[in-house]
Structures are given as structure tokens and as C-alpha cells.
Short mmCIF file of C-alpha atoms in Angstrom, two decimals:
data_model
loop_
_atom_site.label_atom_id
_atom_site.label_comp_id
_atom_site.label_asym_id
_atom_site.label_seq_id
_atom_site.Cartn_x
_atom_site.Cartn_y
_atom_site.Cartn_z
CA ILE A 1 31.59 -15.04 27.97
CA ASP A 2 33.63 -12.50 26.03
CA ARG A 3 33.00 -13.89 22.55
CA VAL A 4 30.41 -16.08 20.87
CA TYR A 5 30.23 -17.95 17.58
CA PHE A 6 27.99 -16.32 14.99
CA CYS A 7 27.83 -17.62 11.39
CA GLY A 8 31.07 -19.52 11.96
CA ARG A 9 32.97 -16.51 13.37
CA LEU A 10 33.93 -15.37 16.85
CA VAL A 11 32.42 -11.95 17.55
CA PRO A 12 32.53 -9.76 20.70
CA CYS A 13 29.66 -10.35 23.10
CA GLU A 14 29.25 -6.64 23.95
CA ALA A 15 27.98 -3.52 22.17
CA THR A 16 29.86 -4.49 19.02
CA LEU A 17 27.72 -7.61 18.84
CA LYS A 18 24.68 -5.54 17.90
CA MET A 19 26.42 -4.18 14.83
CA GLU A 20 27.79 -7.60 13.98
CA LEU A 21 24.32 -9.11 14.19
CA LEU A 22 22.81 -6.54 11.81
CA SER A 23 25.50 -6.94 9.19
CA GLY A 24 25.82 -10.66 9.86
CA ILE A 25 22.20 -11.45 9.01
CA LEU A 26 22.67 -10.30 5.44
CA GLY A 27 26.14 -11.85 5.23
CA CYS A 28 24.97 -15.25 6.46
CA SER A 29 22.01 -15.24 4.09
CA LEU A 30 24.26 -14.55 1.13
CA ALA A 31 26.62 -17.27 2.33
CA ASP A 32 23.71 -19.72 2.50
CA ILE A 33 22.82 -18.92 -1.11
CA LYS A 34 26.42 -19.55 -2.22
CA ARG A 35 26.43 -22.94 -0.45
CA MET A 36 23.31 -24.11 -2.28
CA ASP A 37 23.67 -26.42 -5.25
CA LYS A 38 21.92 -25.54 -8.50
CA ARG A 39 18.89 -27.69 -7.73
CA GLN A 40 18.33 -26.11 -4.33
CA LEU A 41 18.75 -22.60 -5.73
CA PHE A 42 16.33 -23.33 -8.57
CA TYR A 43 13.79 -24.66 -6.07
CA GLN A 44 14.07 -21.58 -3.87
CA VAL A 45 13.77 -19.21 -6.85
CA LEU A 46 10.72 -21.16 -8.01
CA ASN A 47 9.26 -20.95 -4.51
CA PHE A 48 9.83 -17.18 -4.47
CA GLY A 49 8.13 -16.86 -7.86
CA MET A 50 5.12 -18.83 -6.61
CA ILE A 51 4.76 -16.49 -3.62
CA VAL A 52 4.85 -13.42 -5.87
CA SER A 53 2.40 -15.00 -8.33
CA SER A 54 0.02 -15.93 -5.50
CA ALA A 55 0.07 -12.35 -4.20
CA LEU A 56 -0.69 -11.01 -7.68
CA MET A 57 -3.55 -13.47 -8.15
CA ILE A 58 -5.06 -12.48 -4.79
CA TRP A 59 -4.80 -8.80 -5.78
CA LYS A 60 -6.44 -9.46 -9.17
CA GLY A 61 -9.15 -11.45 -7.41
CA LEU A 62 -9.88 -8.51 -5.11
CA ILE A 63 -10.11 -6.19 -8.12
CA VAL A 64 -12.71 -8.45 -9.74
CA ALA A 65 -14.66 -9.00 -6.51
CA THR A 66 -14.83 -5.30 -5.60
CA SER A 67 -15.03 -3.81 -9.13
CA SER A 68 -12.35 -1.36 -8.03
CA GLU A 69 -9.01 -0.91 -9.76
CA SER A 70 -7.44 -0.36 -6.33
CA PRO A 71 -9.46 -2.19 -3.65
CA ILE A 72 -7.07 -1.26 -0.84
CA VAL A 73 -5.61 2.23 -0.36
CA VAL A 74 -3.73 4.12 2.34
CA VAL A 75 -4.82 7.52 3.68
CA LEU A 76 -1.87 9.85 3.06
CA SER A 77 -3.02 13.05 4.76
CA GLY A 78 -5.10 14.33 7.66
CA SER A 79 -7.78 15.97 5.49
CA MET A 80 -10.39 13.40 6.55
CA GLU A 81 -9.83 13.56 10.30
CA PRO A 82 -11.50 12.59 12.56
CA ALA A 83 -13.15 9.97 10.31
CA PHE A 84 -9.82 8.67 8.99
CA HIS A 85 -6.25 9.44 9.99
CA ARG A 86 -2.98 9.41 8.09
CA GLY A 87 -1.86 5.79 7.74
CA ASP A 88 -5.32 4.20 7.91
CA LEU A 89 -5.87 1.33 5.47
CA LEU A 90 -9.16 1.59 3.54
CA PHE A 91 -11.10 -1.20 1.84
CA LEU A 92 -13.02 -0.09 -1.26
CA THR A 93 -15.78 -1.26 -3.58
CA ASN A 94 -16.94 0.39 -6.80
CA TYR A 95 -20.10 -1.32 -8.00
CA LYS A 96 -21.60 0.72 -10.86
CA GLU A 97 -25.17 -0.33 -10.04
CA ASP A 98 -24.83 1.12 -6.53
CA PRO A 99 -25.47 4.88 -6.89
CA ILE A 100 -23.28 7.41 -5.10
CA ARG A 101 -25.01 9.30 -2.31
CA ALA A 102 -24.23 12.46 -0.36
CA GLY A 103 -22.27 11.68 2.80
CA GLU A 104 -20.36 8.75 1.31
CA ILE A 105 -16.56 8.72 1.41
CA VAL A 106 -15.10 8.16 -2.05
CA VAL A 107 -11.62 7.71 -3.46
CA PHE A 108 -11.17 9.56 -6.75
CA ARG A 109 -8.44 10.48 -9.18
CA ILE A 110 -7.99 13.92 -10.74
CA GLU A 111 -6.60 14.31 -14.25
CA GLY A 112 -2.93 15.26 -14.02
CA ARG A 113 -2.54 13.88 -10.47
CA ASP A 114 -1.05 10.45 -9.80
CA ILE A 115 -2.15 10.12 -6.17
CA PRO A 116 -5.86 9.41 -5.49
CA ILE A 117 -7.78 11.57 -2.99
CA VAL A 118 -10.01 10.30 -0.17
CA HIS A 119 -12.84 12.79 0.56
CA ARG A 120 -16.56 12.91 1.34
CA VAL A 121 -19.39 13.63 -1.10
CA ILE A 122 -21.16 16.78 0.10
CA LYS A 123 -23.43 17.64 -2.84
CA LEU A 124 -25.08 15.79 -5.74
CA HIS A 125 -26.30 17.12 -9.09
CA GLU A 126 -28.51 14.63 -10.91
CA LYS A 127 -29.59 15.23 -14.50
CA ALA A 128 -32.89 14.15 -16.06
CA ASN A 129 -31.12 11.40 -18.03
CA GLY A 130 -29.84 9.85 -14.81
CA ASP A 131 -26.25 11.10 -15.01
CA VAL A 132 -24.93 12.11 -11.60
CA LYS A 133 -22.25 14.65 -10.82
CA PHE A 134 -21.03 15.38 -7.32
CA LEU A 135 -18.85 17.67 -5.23
CA THR A 136 -16.41 16.49 -2.55
CA LYS A 137 -14.69 17.95 0.49
CA GLY A 138 -12.31 16.77 3.19
CA ASP A 139 -13.92 16.65 6.64
CA ASN A 140 -10.95 18.55 8.04
CA ASN A 141 -10.84 21.14 5.22
CA ARG A 142 -12.56 24.51 5.31
CA VAL A 143 -13.48 24.60 1.62
CA ASP A 144 -14.67 22.09 -0.97
CA ASP A 145 -12.41 20.39 -3.52
CA ARG A 146 -13.05 22.58 -6.55
CA GLY A 147 -9.58 24.02 -6.07
CA LEU A 148 -8.14 20.50 -6.44
CA TYR A 149 -10.07 19.51 -9.55
CA ALA A 150 -8.69 19.85 -13.07
CA GLU A 151 -8.92 23.21 -14.80
CA ASP A 152 -12.54 24.19 -15.60
CA GLN A 153 -13.82 21.14 -13.69
CA VAL A 154 -16.44 21.92 -11.01
CA TRP A 155 -17.99 18.45 -10.50
CA LEU A 156 -16.78 14.86 -10.36
CA GLU A 157 -18.36 12.03 -12.33
CA GLN A 158 -18.56 8.28 -11.84
CA LYS A 159 -15.60 7.76 -14.16
CA ASP A 160 -13.38 9.68 -11.73
CA VAL A 161 -14.17 7.33 -8.82
CA ILE A 162 -11.80 4.50 -7.89
CA GLY A 163 -13.96 3.24 -5.05
CA ARG A 164 -16.04 3.94 -1.97
CA ALA A 165 -14.82 3.26 1.55
CA ARG A 166 -16.47 0.20 3.11
CA GLY A 167 -14.11 -0.43 6.03
CA PHE A 168 -10.72 0.44 7.43
CA VAL A 169 -7.90 -0.70 9.69
CA PRO A 170 -6.28 2.15 11.65
CA TYR A 171 -2.62 3.07 11.06
CA VAL A 172 -1.64 -0.20 9.33
CA GLY A 173 -0.69 1.77 6.23
CA MET A 174 2.05 3.69 8.06
CA VAL A 175 4.48 1.00 6.91
CA THR A 176 3.69 1.88 3.29
CA ILE A 177 4.05 5.60 3.98
CA MET A 178 7.44 5.09 5.63
CA MET A 179 8.72 3.02 2.71
CA ASN A 180 7.54 5.68 0.25
CA ASP A 181 9.11 8.47 2.30
CA TYR A 182 12.37 6.53 2.68
CA PRO A 183 13.07 4.58 -0.54
CA LYS A 184 16.25 3.04 0.89
CA LEU A 185 14.19 1.48 3.68
CA LYS A 186 11.80 0.01 1.09
CA TYR A 187 14.63 -1.56 -0.91
CA ALA A 188 16.26 -2.89 2.27
CA VAL A 189 13.03 -4.53 3.48
CA LEU A 190 12.29 -6.05 0.07
CA SER A 191 15.86 -7.34 -0.23
CA ILE A 192 15.76 -8.96 3.21
CA LEU A 193 12.41 -10.60 2.44
CA ALA A 194 13.69 -11.91 -0.89
CA ILE A 195 16.87 -13.30 0.68
CA PHE A 196 14.85 -14.88 3.50
CA VAL A 197 12.59 -16.67 1.02
CA LEU A 198 15.56 -17.85 -1.04
CA THR A 199 17.44 -19.22 1.97
CA HIS A 200 14.48 -20.61 3.92
CA ARG A 201 14.39 -24.33 3.30
CA GLU A 202 11.21 -25.27 5.15
#
């Protein structure tokens, strides 16, 4: 067989077919959208909106259940090896009534930095009134985190903490890292998913 039908067209059944398939997937999906009547298109857009809304509700539910503003985070560096590796997906909780202890792994945010840091608590300083301050360090770092803190800051407080690590899935977060490192890949994946939802009639 020299040629095969694909999306209503004859295409070469050799190396060129691979390129035709890649470009044809997007082309066929767009063609499917054009063939839809207004009612079908409205239904698919509504379906897509319900999927997005459901995902947002699940995320908000996790925030409430864990008391953490970001209950799932991705490890972005190797500073916590061998405990955690770059790309590991962490599950967090941040219950205020559960006091922080030395040895725990916390996720915290520094003033002036957008990206949270995942490091271990190595020292606690508890005041007479019950206020607790603590110092952190990456397991794979030689020095503590005072060099990372804001100017004139030598301790972290509870308000700086996003959550404490309760579990993890290794390397699952590499997908997120790749999409952040390559924005075009992120937009391509999101576009394909959106088109798939819009054209999928089941």
C-alpha cells in the first residue's frame, strides 16, 4: 500500500506519513469543530467548562481539607536529595494546631520570591509566649537558609509556611517542570486537550 486515506485525504504511507499524522491531528480536530452545528458546539463548550469548573472545585476542596494554600507542589531543585528529587510531587498539610518540629520538611515562601522553597527544619526557637521561630536547610546544602531569607531575617515564622510534606509521588512533577521550561510545549498540550474535549462527542 503506497497511500492511505487519512481525514478524507490520500497521504503517503512512508516516512512522510509521520509528519502528516502530526499535523493532521490538529487539522482534523479543527475540521470537526467547523462541521458542528451551533447546538453541538454549545454543548461541547459547556462540557469543557464543566470539566474546568470541576477541577477548580476539587482544588478548592483540597485547600480547605489541608488548610494549605497550595496542597500539591513540585520539587524544582536537588537541594533536598536524597529525601526528595527534582520533579517529585509533594502533598502538603498546614494545620495551625499541629506545631512545627525540628526534622520536619516544610514548604515556605520568602518575601520578594515567587517560588516556594522545600527544606527541612533544623532548629527551633520557642518564646515564653508560645511563638515559635525556626531555621531551615536543604539536606543537600552545606549551609542553612539564612542566605535565602529576606534582608535582616534570620528565622522563619508560621506565617511563612505554606505547608508540611506528608507524602510524595516520585518524578510525576517533571511534566510540570518541562511545561514551565518550554512554554510553547505547555500551550501546545493545553490546546490539544481543549480541542480534544471540544470534538469528543462521547
